[in-house]
Amino acid sequence: MTDLFIDNLSLSYGNTVVLRGITVPALPPRALVGVLGPNGAGKSTFLRALAGLGGYTGSATLDGEDLGTMPFHRRTGKIGYLPQSLPQGTTLIAYEAVISACRAVRPDLPRPAIETMVEDIFDLLSIRHLAFKALNTLSGGQRQMVGLAQVVVRKPALLLLDEPTSALDLRWQINVFEVVRSVQDQQDGICLMAMHDLNLALRHCDHVLLFGQGRVISCGAPNRAITPEHLRNAYQIDGRVEVSSTGIPFVIPNGIARELTRDSDQGTINT
Amino acid sequence: MAHSPSLPSPSGSLARQYRSFVMRRVIWLAVLLTALAGTVIINIMTGPAELAFGQVIRGILDPASLSAGDDIIVWQVRLPYALLAVCVGACLGLAGAEMQTVLNNPLASPSTLGVMYAATLGASLAIVFNIDVLGIPQNYLVPVCAFIGAVASVLLIVGLSRTFGATVDTVILFGIALVFALQALISLIQFVADSDSLQQIVFWTMGSLARATWEKLAIVAGVFALCVPFAIRQVWKMTALRGGDEYARSFGISVERLRLTVLLRVSVMTAVAVAFTGVIGFVGLVGPHIARLAFGEDHRFYLPGAALAGGFILAGASVLSKSLVPGILIPDGIVTALIGIPLFLVLLIKQKRRAA
């Protein structure tokens, strides 16, 4: 069982406070949380802070242990963070990239155990055919899948994925959600996923955390957190939320919200 | 380290496929090692007094079979010379490979970033001012001073790339500036040096293996042997670092600490390599590139490959330095620079193309 509590978190990027007062109600095990918001809203800063790669004030605890003071090695065992950038295109083959990610930080595991883990993850992500290809010969999307494999291979209880679907086509986007669900089921884990596609969030996430204007605009079940009003506040757009014939809600953006266009020219928010 | 077929049968077919995949690399390592051994023997055969292949082999296996003159030639002159070439080349190859990984820069090497010149400056100071600390013999004091110089330059590179961003161009441009500045300082020391020290320093800046002795060889080989276990310990972290800093950090690797410990090791190897031979450029740049082409970037193969390639290049260059002009020993540093500069330019152009 994994419990994540986030209470009154404030985050800075450089000297600027990007987000303040983030409080997320206790997340149940197996929760898949979509972290949404416009460019520069602080989605990446938020995930990096939880991964222990950036400072924060306030309180964030995983299974009762404060993330800020958790020792490096324990954090490694529990948290998997996928950066927004793709892995570098090197002459390493995908299999080496994934196995090194595991062996670099888990020298305690015997080699056969690691080989089994790596084998499983290539199957789980359906990228077995890429295993012996050099990263510099793979497409952006394929490299993104290898990056995901490097993070997911350790089956962390808390997955922090920064736009894992940004370079992927539709089929692979759905594949990523299936992979995440499968890992969560095995670990009773929680996943926080930054993304831009509101419809993917509506379709696949259990919860949504919508950032904007330097704060949390809304937080909760997708159909309650993504409303026309919240979209206007977060993205400064006019949009509708409709329900498809299968009962799943989806967003149709109409245009830039007129009364706010002048302020949102730069797409940034003054905090 | 690379391949242990005795382990229990692999748990899945990817692991098995990978084993046959790396078999090719193991074979290439063996080929390179054989070529290196061959070069060493050719190196011992080459010189004013020509020795036959059989003579050399017999002389090494059974020194008593040699005449008194040949015994001195093989055991006192040519063997330490040939082996020092291998050890210095291996140190520079390994140092260059590790440097390229931690700085994420294919153009980094002890010579292109000025580390070697900083070591030269440290050594020159020790030679000219005849520094005497607690009566430590010069054979040990010069490498220590070279090391201090090398560490200072490495810390400077790390500090500056942290301040101004560590793009490939910034670090290389900074390295070039450092090389010029250090060369000016070395010239300044030459200017104030007496004729005796001056000769030593000039010999140093040209880079030559000519003064090889068993003691110097033992020091270089010892330091190399000391550094290797640390390199092996970090081999997976180094491989994981190839994905980029951000990914390595996300796996739980303390990137800053790794970078610093590796660069310290690079300083030690560079300093001890050049302490007895002087500036030998481009081995540390070209060796890693050969290794990358042949073995990929899994550091279990890349690092030994770079060390072997470095040893091979310098051993080959030292054969050339003896045989280009019969009877004259051209400084090895000049030979490696003449071979290395065209290769460096090719790499630079390829790098530019990739960036564009």
XYZ file of C-alpha atoms in Angstrom:
627
model
C 0.000 0.000 0.000
C 1.319 3.403 -0.952
C 0.162 6.613 0.658
C 1.107 10.030 -0.627
C 0.249 13.184 1.318
C 0.977 16.600 -0.071
C 0.205 19.513 2.205
C 0.734 23.217 1.539
C 3.643 22.686 -0.812
C 5.361 25.710 -2.336
C 7.817 25.435 -5.213
C 10.327 27.810 -6.730
C 12.094 27.856 -10.059
C 15.225 29.928 -9.578
C 14.185 32.873 -7.427
C 10.577 32.902 -8.632
C 7.876 31.123 -6.669
C 6.097 29.060 -9.321
C 3.449 27.360 -7.251
C 2.230 27.886 -3.744
C -0.191 26.211 -1.393
C -0.468 22.854 -3.163
C -2.556 20.554 -1.028
C -3.714 17.230 -2.391
C -6.194 15.110 -0.443
C -4.844 11.671 0.514
C -4.470 9.601 -2.635
C -5.610 5.994 -2.488
C -3.317 3.198 -3.703
C -3.395 2.651 -7.480
C -4.401 6.241 -8.100
C -3.395 7.625 -11.484
C -3.217 11.402 -11.210
C -3.028 13.644 -14.264
C -1.004 16.780 -13.525
C -2.298 19.441 -15.905
C -1.737 23.095 -16.533
C -0.448 25.547 -19.124
C 3.218 25.833 -20.126
C 5.315 27.146 -17.277
C 2.651 26.394 -14.673
C 5.117 24.322 -12.648
C 4.160 20.747 -13.558
C 7.766 19.674 -14.072
C 8.980 21.605 -11.030
C 6.319 19.833 -8.974
C 7.332 16.346 -10.156
C 11.043 17.109 -9.753
C 10.457 18.291 -6.201
C 8.635 15.080 -5.311
C 11.472 13.098 -6.939
C 13.920 14.812 -4.615
C 15.599 16.760 -7.415
C 14.340 20.186 -6.418
C 13.604 21.951 -3.166
C 10.196 22.696 -1.728
C 8.617 24.094 1.385
C 5.632 22.481 3.021
C 5.127 18.804 3.557
C 5.166 15.815 1.232
C 5.229 12.322 2.711
C 5.326 8.913 1.114
C 4.187 6.094 3.413
C 4.642 8.437 6.357
C 8.198 9.353 5.452
C 9.089 12.918 4.512
C 10.276 13.074 0.900
C 12.632 15.956 1.599
C 14.644 14.067 4.200
C 14.333 10.558 2.764
C 17.809 9.093 2.158
C 18.899 8.894 -1.456
C 18.981 5.099 -1.699
C 15.514 4.624 -0.212
C 14.080 7.248 -2.517
C 15.624 5.372 -5.444
C 13.893 2.188 -4.401
C 10.474 3.766 -4.001
C 10.251 6.527 -6.575
C 10.663 6.406 -10.328
C 10.930 9.747 -12.089
C 10.857 10.110 -15.868
C 12.309 13.433 -17.025
C 10.561 15.433 -19.719
C 13.582 15.249 -22.048
C 14.283 12.119 -24.075
C 17.298 9.937 -23.249
C 20.374 11.012 -25.206
C 20.860 9.396 -28.597
C 24.040 7.421 -27.951
C 25.502 4.236 -29.387
C 24.207 2.311 -26.343
C 21.647 -0.300 -27.329
C 18.250 -0.160 -25.625
C 18.923 -3.333 -23.633
C 22.141 -1.849 -22.209
C 20.416 1.424 -21.420
C 17.758 -0.335 -19.359
C 20.034 -2.859 -17.655
C 22.555 -0.155 -16.707
C 19.785 1.990 -15.195
C 19.005 -0.970 -12.948
C 22.483 -2.212 -12.138
C 23.872 1.275 -11.461
C 21.672 1.712 -8.408
C 20.883 -1.866 -7.385
C 24.264 -3.564 -6.977
C 22.624 -5.721 -4.302
C 20.449 -7.623 -6.792
C 21.925 -10.736 -8.421
C 22.405 -10.605 -12.169
C 19.718 -13.181 -13.107
C 17.127 -11.237 -11.090
C 17.951 -8.046 -12.952
C 17.910 -9.851 -16.282
C 14.423 -11.143 -15.510
C 13.246 -7.645 -14.540
C 14.621 -6.189 -17.765
C 13.152 -8.992 -19.842
C 9.738 -8.413 -18.247
C 9.794 -4.713 -18.891
C 10.646 -5.101 -22.581
C 7.670 -7.419 -22.879
C 5.388 -5.207 -20.810
C 6.168 -2.176 -22.971
C 6.071 -4.272 -26.181
C 9.485 -2.965 -27.244
C 11.331 -6.279 -27.464
C 12.074 -5.552 -31.132
C 14.062 -2.449 -30.096
C 16.269 -4.221 -27.543
C 19.333 -4.489 -29.776
C 19.016 -1.165 -31.570
C 21.354 1.718 -30.713
C 19.555 4.704 -29.178
C 20.918 7.027 -31.871
C 19.095 4.988 -34.511
C 15.714 5.125 -32.752
C 12.966 7.668 -33.374
C 11.997 10.173 -30.678
C 8.980 8.123 -29.662
C 10.990 4.914 -29.481
C 13.589 6.625 -27.324
C 10.825 7.858 -25.063
C 9.640 4.269 -24.608
C 13.200 3.187 -23.732
C 13.377 6.051 -21.214
C 10.112 4.846 -19.693
C 11.484 1.301 -19.546
C 14.556 2.590 -17.662
C 12.318 4.125 -15.009
C 9.615 1.477 -14.767
C 12.015 -1.485 -14.691
C 12.528 -1.105 -10.923
C 8.718 -1.144 -10.421
C 8.688 1.852 -8.088
C 5.690 2.412 -5.842
C 5.504 6.097 -6.769
C 5.781 6.877 -10.466
C 6.417 10.482 -11.455
C 6.194 10.743 -15.237
C 6.796 14.059 -16.948
C 4.915 14.040 -20.246
C 5.666 10.402 -21.046
C 3.424 10.500 -24.110
C 4.722 13.731 -25.687
C 6.531 11.989 -28.575
C 4.146 9.051 -29.005
C 1.426 8.249 -31.511
C -2.051 7.236 -30.360
C -1.398 3.530 -30.085
C 1.730 4.006 -27.968
C -0.003 6.621 -25.805
C -2.639 4.055 -24.858
C 0.132 1.498 -24.378
C 1.830 3.785 -21.825
C -1.361 3.978 -19.768
C -1.726 0.217 -19.849
C 1.881 -0.204 -18.707
C 1.425 2.272 -15.884
C -1.765 0.533 -14.759
C -0.028 -2.822 -14.809
C 2.893 -1.577 -12.685
C 0.482 0.102 -10.283
C -1.474 -3.118 -9.893
C 1.691 -5.020 -9.016
C 2.920 -2.451 -6.489
C -0.344 -0.918 -5.265
C 1.443 2.191 -6.439
C 0.551 5.773 -7.204
C 1.354 7.540 -10.447
C 1.520 11.278 -11.063
C 1.692 12.073 -14.751
C 2.226 15.523 -16.217
C 0.492 15.912 -19.565
C -1.024 18.387 -21.989
C -3.740 16.236 -23.528
C -6.902 16.918 -21.541
C -8.842 14.177 -23.294
C -6.233 11.574 -22.381
C -6.551 12.744 -18.777
C -10.336 12.549 -18.892
C -10.174 9.092 -20.413
C -7.450 7.455 -18.319
C -6.852 9.286 -15.031
C -8.612 8.734 -11.720
C -7.734 12.199 -10.465
C -6.687 15.458 -11.967
C -4.523 18.163 -10.475
C -4.928 21.335 -12.512
C -2.333 24.085 -12.019
C -2.637 27.664 -13.167
C -2.003 31.214 -11.971
C 0.566 29.927 -9.507
C -1.834 27.740 -7.575
C -4.036 24.661 -7.753
C -7.073 25.582 -9.841
C -8.866 22.320 -9.224
C -8.214 18.888 -7.858
C -10.407 15.807 -7.936
C -12.137 13.384 -10.266
C -11.467 14.339 -13.929
C -15.040 15.238 -14.800
C -15.279 17.538 -11.780
C -11.784 19.046 -12.071
C -11.989 19.751 -15.798
C -14.859 22.176 -16.294
C -15.242 25.152 -18.640
C -14.696 27.512 -15.737
C -11.510 25.792 -14.591
C -10.220 25.653 -18.170
C -10.742 29.406 -18.477
C -8.884 30.022 -15.226
C -6.009 27.695 -16.036
C -5.520 28.015 -19.801
C -7.450 31.202 -20.547
C -9.530 29.396 -23.144
C -13.215 28.999 -23.751
C -14.067 25.361 -24.032
C -16.866 22.888 -23.645
C -16.854 19.530 -21.916
C -19.165 17.131 -23.712
C -19.926 13.468 -23.232
C -19.234 10.960 -25.977
C -21.661 8.258 -27.048
C -19.764 5.826 -24.801
C -20.270 8.077 -21.794
C -16.719 9.399 -21.603
C -16.340 13.186 -21.313
C -14.149 15.118 -23.742
C -13.027 18.711 -24.132
C -13.680 20.843 -27.186
C -11.768 24.128 -27.098
C -13.641 27.005 -28.770
C -10.998 29.702 -28.648
C -9.010 32.002 -26.439
C -11.090 33.517 -23.680
C -11.693 37.088 -24.875
C -11.602 38.968 -21.637
C -8.240 37.437 -20.745
C -6.381 37.481 -24.084
C -4.404 40.634 -23.334
C -2.944 39.164 -20.132
C -2.150 35.780 -21.582
C -0.229 36.893 -24.696
C 2.995 35.472 -23.326
C 1.382 32.309 -22.027
C 2.993 32.903 -18.636
C 1.616 33.805 -15.296
C 2.975 36.425 -12.965
C 3.258 35.130 -9.469
C 34.521 -8.802 -16.021
C 32.989 -8.862 -19.445
C 31.727 -12.285 -20.038
C 31.233 -15.179 -17.684
C 29.632 -18.150 -19.387
C 29.785 -20.154 -16.158
C 26.825 -18.288 -14.625
C 23.482 -20.080 -14.385
C 21.578 -20.208 -17.620
C 19.952 -16.856 -18.396
C 16.453 -16.344 -17.238
C 15.180 -15.119 -20.571
C 16.045 -15.080 -24.212
C 16.953 -11.361 -24.327
C 19.757 -12.047 -21.871
C 20.895 -14.979 -23.976
C 20.764 -12.939 -27.177
C 22.707 -10.198 -25.443
C 25.429 -12.648 -24.462
C 25.975 -13.647 -28.068
C 25.784 -9.961 -29.007
C 28.641 -9.058 -26.621
C 30.667 -12.074 -27.713
C 31.700 -10.062 -30.773
C 33.030 -7.337 -28.500
C 34.957 -9.839 -26.409
C 36.560 -11.127 -29.601
C 37.458 -7.577 -30.660
C 39.012 -6.946 -27.234
C 41.090 -10.096 -27.711
C 42.123 -8.939 -31.199
C 43.165 -5.549 -29.850
C 45.099 -7.180 -27.017
C 46.923 -9.411 -29.494
C 47.721 -6.429 -31.718
C 49.045 -4.613 -28.662
C 51.275 -7.534 -27.708
C 52.518 -7.722 -31.296
C 53.332 -3.993 -31.286
C 55.283 -4.380 -28.044
C 57.403 -7.129 -29.581
C 57.977 -5.087 -32.764
C 58.901 -2.168 -30.514
C 61.547 -4.290 -28.775
C 62.870 -5.507 -32.114
C 63.191 -1.968 -33.498
C 66.267 0.145 -32.881
C 69.858 0.747 -33.950
C 70.779 -2.847 -33.063
C 68.130 -4.913 -34.808
C 66.881 -7.986 -32.992
C 65.022 -10.874 -34.598
C 61.540 -11.886 -33.467
C 62.793 -15.215 -32.104
C 65.616 -13.497 -30.237
C 63.181 -11.161 -28.477
C 60.789 -13.941 -27.473
C 63.641 -16.135 -26.232
C 65.232 -13.195 -24.446
C 62.005 -12.425 -22.585
C 61.236 -16.032 -21.676
C 64.819 -16.979 -20.878
C 67.087 -13.949 -20.241
C 70.095 -16.228 -19.789
C 70.019 -17.121 -23.500
C 70.925 -13.551 -24.488
C 74.427 -12.215 -24.937
C 75.459 -9.609 -22.353
C 74.948 -6.785 -24.855
C 71.545 -7.983 -26.047
C 70.512 -8.550 -22.447
C 71.095 -4.873 -21.658
C 69.355 -3.792 -24.872
C 66.272 -5.935 -24.214
C 65.962 -5.711 -20.450
C 67.374 -2.296 -19.614
C 66.493 -0.246 -22.671
C 63.766 -1.552 -24.901
C 61.448 -3.506 -22.614
C 60.863 -0.671 -20.115
C 60.505 1.726 -23.066
C 57.941 -0.453 -24.841
C 55.982 -1.224 -21.685
C 55.994 2.414 -20.555
C 54.451 3.296 -23.917
C 51.672 0.781 -23.248
C 51.057 1.923 -19.661
C 51.106 5.637 -20.454
C 48.868 5.049 -23.466
C 46.461 2.962 -21.377
C 46.335 5.643 -18.652
C 45.603 8.347 -21.217
C 43.063 6.213 -23.089
C 41.163 5.357 -19.921
C 41.400 8.947 -18.633
C 40.103 10.296 -21.935
C 37.224 7.821 -22.077
C 36.079 8.590 -18.543
C 36.427 12.302 -19.154
C 34.296 12.144 -22.297
C 31.558 10.353 -20.381
C 31.401 12.537 -17.280
C 31.648 15.763 -19.242
C 29.281 14.328 -21.868
C 31.636 15.694 -24.476
C 33.198 13.635 -27.276
C 35.959 16.209 -27.730
C 37.141 16.110 -24.119
C 40.525 14.601 -23.338
C 43.418 15.373 -21.015
C 45.199 17.255 -23.797
C 42.304 19.153 -25.398
C 41.089 20.494 -22.065
C 44.507 21.553 -20.820
C 44.747 19.036 -17.966
C 47.972 17.711 -19.455
C 49.478 21.183 -19.727
C 48.480 21.955 -16.154
C 50.289 18.780 -15.124
C 53.277 19.931 -17.191
C 53.222 23.278 -15.424
C 53.176 21.565 -12.033
C 56.031 19.298 -13.041
C 58.032 22.202 -14.534
C 57.744 24.112 -11.277
C 59.012 21.062 -9.391
C 61.941 20.665 -11.797
C 62.972 24.322 -12.041
C 62.692 25.227 -8.424
C 64.053 21.855 -7.444
C 61.383 21.609 -4.774
C 62.490 19.445 -1.891
C 59.825 18.193 0.498
C 61.004 15.924 3.299
C 63.640 14.516 0.978
C 61.116 12.773 -1.296
C 62.952 11.598 -4.446
C 62.187 13.547 -7.617
C 60.716 10.476 -9.282
C 57.816 10.796 -6.838
C 57.739 14.531 -6.265
C 57.404 15.474 -9.937
C 54.268 13.327 -10.434
C 52.776 14.739 -7.232
C 53.318 18.305 -8.453
C 51.939 17.315 -11.862
C 48.903 15.881 -10.083
C 48.324 19.101 -8.144
C 48.409 21.016 -11.427
C 46.021 18.539 -13.090
C 43.525 18.626 -10.209
C 43.546 22.418 -10.200
C 42.715 22.510 -13.908
C 39.968 19.900 -13.561
C 38.357 21.831 -10.712
C 38.555 24.972 -12.824
C 36.829 23.206 -15.740
C 34.090 21.829 -13.478
C 33.574 25.211 -11.808
C 33.423 27.147 -15.061
C 31.145 24.692 -16.824
C 28.829 24.899 -13.828
C 28.783 28.675 -14.021
C 28.508 29.075 -17.790
C 26.736 25.855 -18.746
C 28.490 22.728 -19.927
C 27.754 22.664 -23.650
C 30.259 20.861 -25.871
C 31.469 24.152 -27.341
C 31.865 26.062 -24.063
C 33.969 23.387 -22.424
C 36.207 22.925 -25.474
C 36.679 26.659 -26.007
C 37.505 27.034 -22.366
C 39.965 24.145 -22.657
C 41.678 25.823 -25.610
C 41.983 29.070 -23.664
C 43.436 27.118 -20.762
C 45.968 25.408 -23.029
C 47.202 28.780 -24.330
C 47.383 30.305 -20.865
C 49.273 27.321 -19.484
C 51.667 27.257 -22.418
C 52.468 30.910 -21.758
C 53.143 30.114 -18.112
C 55.325 27.151 -19.072
C 57.274 29.439 -21.422
C 57.669 31.895 -18.580
C 59.164 29.179 -16.420
C 61.453 28.158 -19.260
C 62.535 31.785 -19.470
C 63.630 31.895 -15.842
C 65.017 28.345 -15.758
C 68.756 27.636 -15.798
C 70.107 25.724 -18.776
C 69.988 22.370 -17.023
C 66.315 22.598 -16.036
C 65.519 24.210 -19.374
C 66.715 21.122 -21.182
C 64.566 18.969 -18.933
C 61.476 21.110 -19.488
C 61.919 21.257 -23.257
C 62.241 17.490 -23.253
C 59.077 17.427 -21.201
C 56.972 19.622 -23.442
C 57.879 17.486 -26.444
C 56.807 14.295 -24.770
C 59.188 11.371 -24.950
C 59.420 7.877 -23.573
C 63.193 7.845 -24.004
C 64.006 8.034 -20.305
C 61.982 4.984 -19.369
C 63.226 2.954 -16.413
C 61.742 0.025 -14.520
C 61.045 2.280 -11.539
C 59.080 4.799 -13.611
C 57.242 1.954 -15.312
C 56.334 0.470 -11.925
C 54.939 3.807 -10.717
C 52.792 4.336 -13.845
C 51.614 0.720 -13.900
C 50.917 0.799 -10.150
C 48.795 3.939 -10.374
C 46.913 2.541 -13.370
C 46.280 -0.703 -11.471
C 45.049 1.310 -8.489
C 42.620 3.319 -10.601
C 41.139 0.354 -12.461
C 39.141 -1.159 -9.539
C 37.505 2.224 -8.905
C 36.642 2.485 -12.582
C 35.136 -1.021 -12.461
C 33.061 -0.116 -9.403
C 31.461 2.791 -11.219
C 31.132 1.082 -14.572
C 27.324 0.765 -14.525
C 26.826 4.291 -13.250
C 29.009 5.554 -16.071
C 26.983 3.582 -18.617
C 23.750 4.923 -17.130
C 25.161 8.450 -17.298
C 25.261 8.196 -21.090
C 21.484 8.733 -21.090
C 22.112 12.271 -19.813
C 22.441 13.943 -16.412
C 18.707 14.250 -15.885
C 18.082 10.541 -16.452
C 21.061 9.471 -14.322
C 19.769 11.637 -11.487
C 16.299 10.184 -11.876
C 17.721 6.646 -11.473
C 19.219 7.771 -8.164
C 22.810 8.388 -9.258
C 24.528 11.247 -7.508
C 25.808 12.799 -10.717
C 27.891 15.598 -9.180
C 29.709 13.196 -6.888
C 30.318 10.723 -9.711
C 31.657 13.499 -11.939
C 34.034 14.763 -9.281
C 35.429 11.369 -8.264
C 35.926 10.355 -11.881
C 37.649 13.630 -12.755
C 39.962 13.239 -9.757
C 40.862 9.784 -11.024
C 41.419 11.254 -14.485
C 43.777 13.826 -12.943
C 45.770 11.122 -11.171
C 46.134 9.036 -14.323
C 46.987 12.034 -16.513
C 49.506 13.340 -14.013
C 51.331 10.054 -13.569
C 51.257 9.369 -17.307
C 52.826 12.655 -18.255
C 55.082 12.981 -15.187
C 57.784 10.834 -16.774
C 57.067 11.362 -20.448
C 55.867 14.934 -20.844
C 53.016 16.074 -23.053
C 51.646 13.271 -25.214
C 48.588 14.632 -26.932
C 45.624 13.077 -28.699
C 46.047 9.527 -27.365
C 43.384 10.330 -24.775
C 41.119 11.726 -27.480
C 41.487 9.203 -30.266
C 41.692 6.060 -28.084
C 38.147 6.497 -26.723
C 36.764 7.142 -30.202
C 38.263 3.935 -31.542
C 36.821 2.119 -28.531
C 33.386 3.653 -29.076
C 33.350 2.552 -32.710
C 34.443 -0.985 -31.892
C 32.741 -1.650 -28.558
C 29.838 0.783 -28.230
C 29.315 2.640 -24.973
C 28.654 -0.121 -22.486
C 31.509 0.911 -20.210
C 32.386 -2.700 -19.369
C 33.802 -2.854 -22.900
C 34.271 0.799 -23.707
C 36.715 1.510 -20.854
C 39.026 -1.507 -21.330
C 38.731 -0.903 -25.080
C 39.836 2.724 -24.676
C 42.752 1.700 -22.427
C 43.861 -0.958 -24.921
C 43.426 1.401 -27.877
C 45.398 4.105 -26.041
C 48.178 1.630 -25.279
C 48.159 0.435 -28.873
C 48.318 3.965 -30.335
C 51.243 5.034 -28.163
C 53.060 1.734 -28.639
C 52.613 2.142 -32.407
C 53.701 5.785 -32.276
C 56.826 4.836 -30.340
C 57.740 2.279 -33.028
C 57.282 5.048 -35.615
C 59.325 7.499 -33.564
C 62.233 5.053 -33.651
C 61.931 4.006 -37.273
C 60.924 7.177 -39.178
C 64.483 8.505 -39.190
C 66.855 5.622 -38.522
C 69.185 6.330 -35.654
C 67.129 9.263 -34.328
C 64.443 9.000 -31.666
C 61.763 11.536 -32.571
C 59.875 12.582 -29.404
C 56.694 10.492 -29.163
C 54.574 13.542 -28.352
C 55.411 14.979 -31.758
C 54.453 11.732 -33.502
C 51.123 11.367 -31.669
C 50.297 15.026 -32.362
C 51.029 14.619 -36.071
C 48.807 11.530 -36.231
C 46.212 12.882 -33.815
C 45.573 16.383 -35.169
C 44.022 15.218 -38.493
C 41.850 12.764 -36.565
C 40.857 15.526 -34.128
C 39.808 17.749 -37.027
C 37.714 14.961 -38.533
C 35.960 14.437 -35.195
C 35.408 18.169 -34.801
C 33.808 18.444 -38.240
C 31.622 15.374 -37.632
C 30.541 16.867 -34.306
C 29.631 20.154 -35.978
C 27.620 18.330 -38.652
C 25.703 16.402 -36.036
C 24.916 19.608 -34.150
C 23.734 21.273 -37.380
